[in-house]
């Protein structure tokens, strides 16, 4: 073994010892809620395609038309020859949808955060992040070179403590607060009104990641910003296109000036090939669908499914999050045990793999169960039954 290989092997052995080893499971999609895995069909309760739009006929049609007309790839970055009609169309649709003046599309949500945060703050500035914010926000904050401070999860009092500290020397240092509206692993909601009031009181800016809220909350399904009426007060709204919108990519929505600035300063935008036309066309079709009766029905069905599963879990004595979201974590605790429970669920025909450190804190390994509008009542009943059986074989202490 070369020195390189033996170093890798030592690292891998350490990961395995900690019960944190990860590997890729090969699955093939089968319908909106099915997966073919190891030769059989399992029901998927692990995806973020909350509205079943990834396989909606309109979305598929838009994507294949885009491939036919515009090709498989954009062929260049947006600033070179990669800005097509399909990018402009999606950005206009996103701005209309989010109620902002403008929008900018990135090839992923991760890239959106990595482009936006270091463009807005740098050394000498402060970025204040929720303890449970997504890795892309943390990575972007680190990359920016700004001083990174973390506030206790969804705790406005702790946020205020840090804002007071950050604002105290006066001067012109920029302060950026970054958080999620619906937390990806816990399914709880940020206290948005309080956060907005605080960032305004201390002259800070807010970047809000609506990855798991876009398409689901509010009358027009724009997100938690719409549901809480905070629209005009948030400097930087971030969305992902790969979850409820069923496509792929990320977006920043805000003022025309913000978008013009990011075109000039967001390095993950400037130095990266434009998203492929199929992806942008699919996302545009999905956003348009949300404004139709079909869209309304899907959102209504999702919330109905969420309530059904919450009631079933509660009846089984499982803890359900206080807030209503399509993410229903079942905390197991120990990493190895979570993996065992996850494997048993897969064996029983339900794809709900364990989520472990570093995605969630150590000792808080869980099954991250997600609900889709495409799940049937029978799917939900069968999941609850399988969970009951699996957990009674291996009870949560
Ligand atoms: C998925 C996710 C992202 C990243 O989006 P991608 O498009 O998958 O890169 C960002 N933030 C949150 C909260 C997410 O859940």
PDB file of C-alpha atoms in Angstrom, residues 25 33 35 37 40-46 309 341-354 367 369 375-390:
ATOM      1  CA  UNK A  25     -27.145   3.049  -1.976  1.00  0.00           C
ATOM      2  CA  UNK A  33     -43.002   7.606  -4.220  1.00  0.00           C
ATOM      3  CA  UNK A  35     -37.753   3.213  -5.413  1.00  0.00           C
ATOM      4  CA  UNK A  37     -33.684  -1.035  -4.361  1.00  0.00           C
ATOM      5  CA  UNK A  40     -37.462  -4.900  -5.128  1.00  0.00           C
ATOM      6  CA  UNK A  41     -39.808  -1.975  -4.776  1.00  0.00           C
ATOM      7  CA  UNK A  42     -39.654   0.070  -1.588  1.00  0.00           C
ATOM      8  CA  UNK A  43     -41.747   3.078  -0.614  1.00  0.00           C
ATOM      9  CA  UNK A  44     -39.696   6.247  -0.475  1.00  0.00           C
ATOM     10  CA  UNK A  45     -40.073   8.343   2.679  1.00  0.00           C
ATOM     11  CA  UNK A  46     -36.665   9.988   2.391  1.00  0.00           C
ATOM     12  CA  UNK A 309     -48.846  10.936   9.756  1.00  0.00           C
ATOM     13  CA  UNK A 341     -33.415   0.598  12.696  1.00  0.00           C
ATOM     14  CA  UNK A 342     -33.014   2.225   9.271  1.00  0.00           C
ATOM     15  CA  UNK A 343     -31.891  -1.072   7.748  1.00  0.00           C
ATOM     16  CA  UNK A 344     -34.862  -2.872   9.288  1.00  0.00           C
ATOM     17  CA  UNK A 345     -37.208  -0.315   7.804  1.00  0.00           C
ATOM     18  CA  UNK A 346     -35.631  -0.811   4.404  1.00  0.00           C
ATOM     19  CA  UNK A 347     -35.977  -4.578   4.798  1.00  0.00           C
ATOM     20  CA  UNK A 348     -39.648  -3.981   5.610  1.00  0.00           C
ATOM     21  CA  UNK A 349     -40.015  -2.044   2.343  1.00  0.00           C
ATOM     22  CA  UNK A 350     -39.644   1.569   3.496  1.00  0.00           C
ATOM     23  CA  UNK A 351     -36.740   3.736   2.475  1.00  0.00           C
ATOM     24  CA  UNK A 352     -35.959   5.860   5.548  1.00  0.00           C
ATOM     25  CA  UNK A 353     -32.198   5.710   6.056  1.00  0.00           C
ATOM     26  CA  UNK A 354     -30.622   6.913   9.290  1.00  0.00           C
ATOM     27  CA  UNK A 367     -34.719   8.482  10.871  1.00  0.00           C
ATOM     28  CA  UNK A 369     -39.067  10.728   7.507  1.00  0.00           C
ATOM     29  CA  UNK A 375     -48.107   9.319  -0.789  1.00  0.00           C
ATOM     30  CA  UNK A 376     -51.423   7.530  -0.493  1.00  0.00           C
ATOM     31  CA  UNK A 377     -53.305   6.882   2.734  1.00  0.00           C
ATOM     32  CA  UNK A 378     -52.245   3.249   2.370  1.00  0.00           C
ATOM     33  CA  UNK A 379     -48.572   4.301   2.141  1.00  0.00           C
ATOM     34  CA  UNK A 380     -48.897   6.313   5.347  1.00  0.00           C
ATOM     35  CA  UNK A 381     -50.708   3.559   7.235  1.00  0.00           C
ATOM     36  CA  UNK A 382     -48.167   0.961   6.114  1.00  0.00           C
ATOM     37  CA  UNK A 383     -45.241   3.174   7.158  1.00  0.00           C
ATOM     38  CA  UNK A 384     -46.666   3.743  10.630  1.00  0.00           C
ATOM     39  CA  UNK A 385     -47.313   0.026  11.053  1.00  0.00           C
ATOM     40  CA  UNK A 386     -43.773  -0.901   9.954  1.00  0.00           C
ATOM     41  CA  UNK A 387     -42.298   1.712  12.253  1.00  0.00           C
ATOM     42  CA  UNK A 388     -44.317   0.376  15.170  1.00  0.00           C
ATOM     43  CA  UNK A 389     -43.048  -3.154  14.527  1.00  0.00           C
ATOM     44  CA  UNK A 390     -39.448  -2.123  13.935  1.00  0.00           C
TER      45      UNK A 390
END
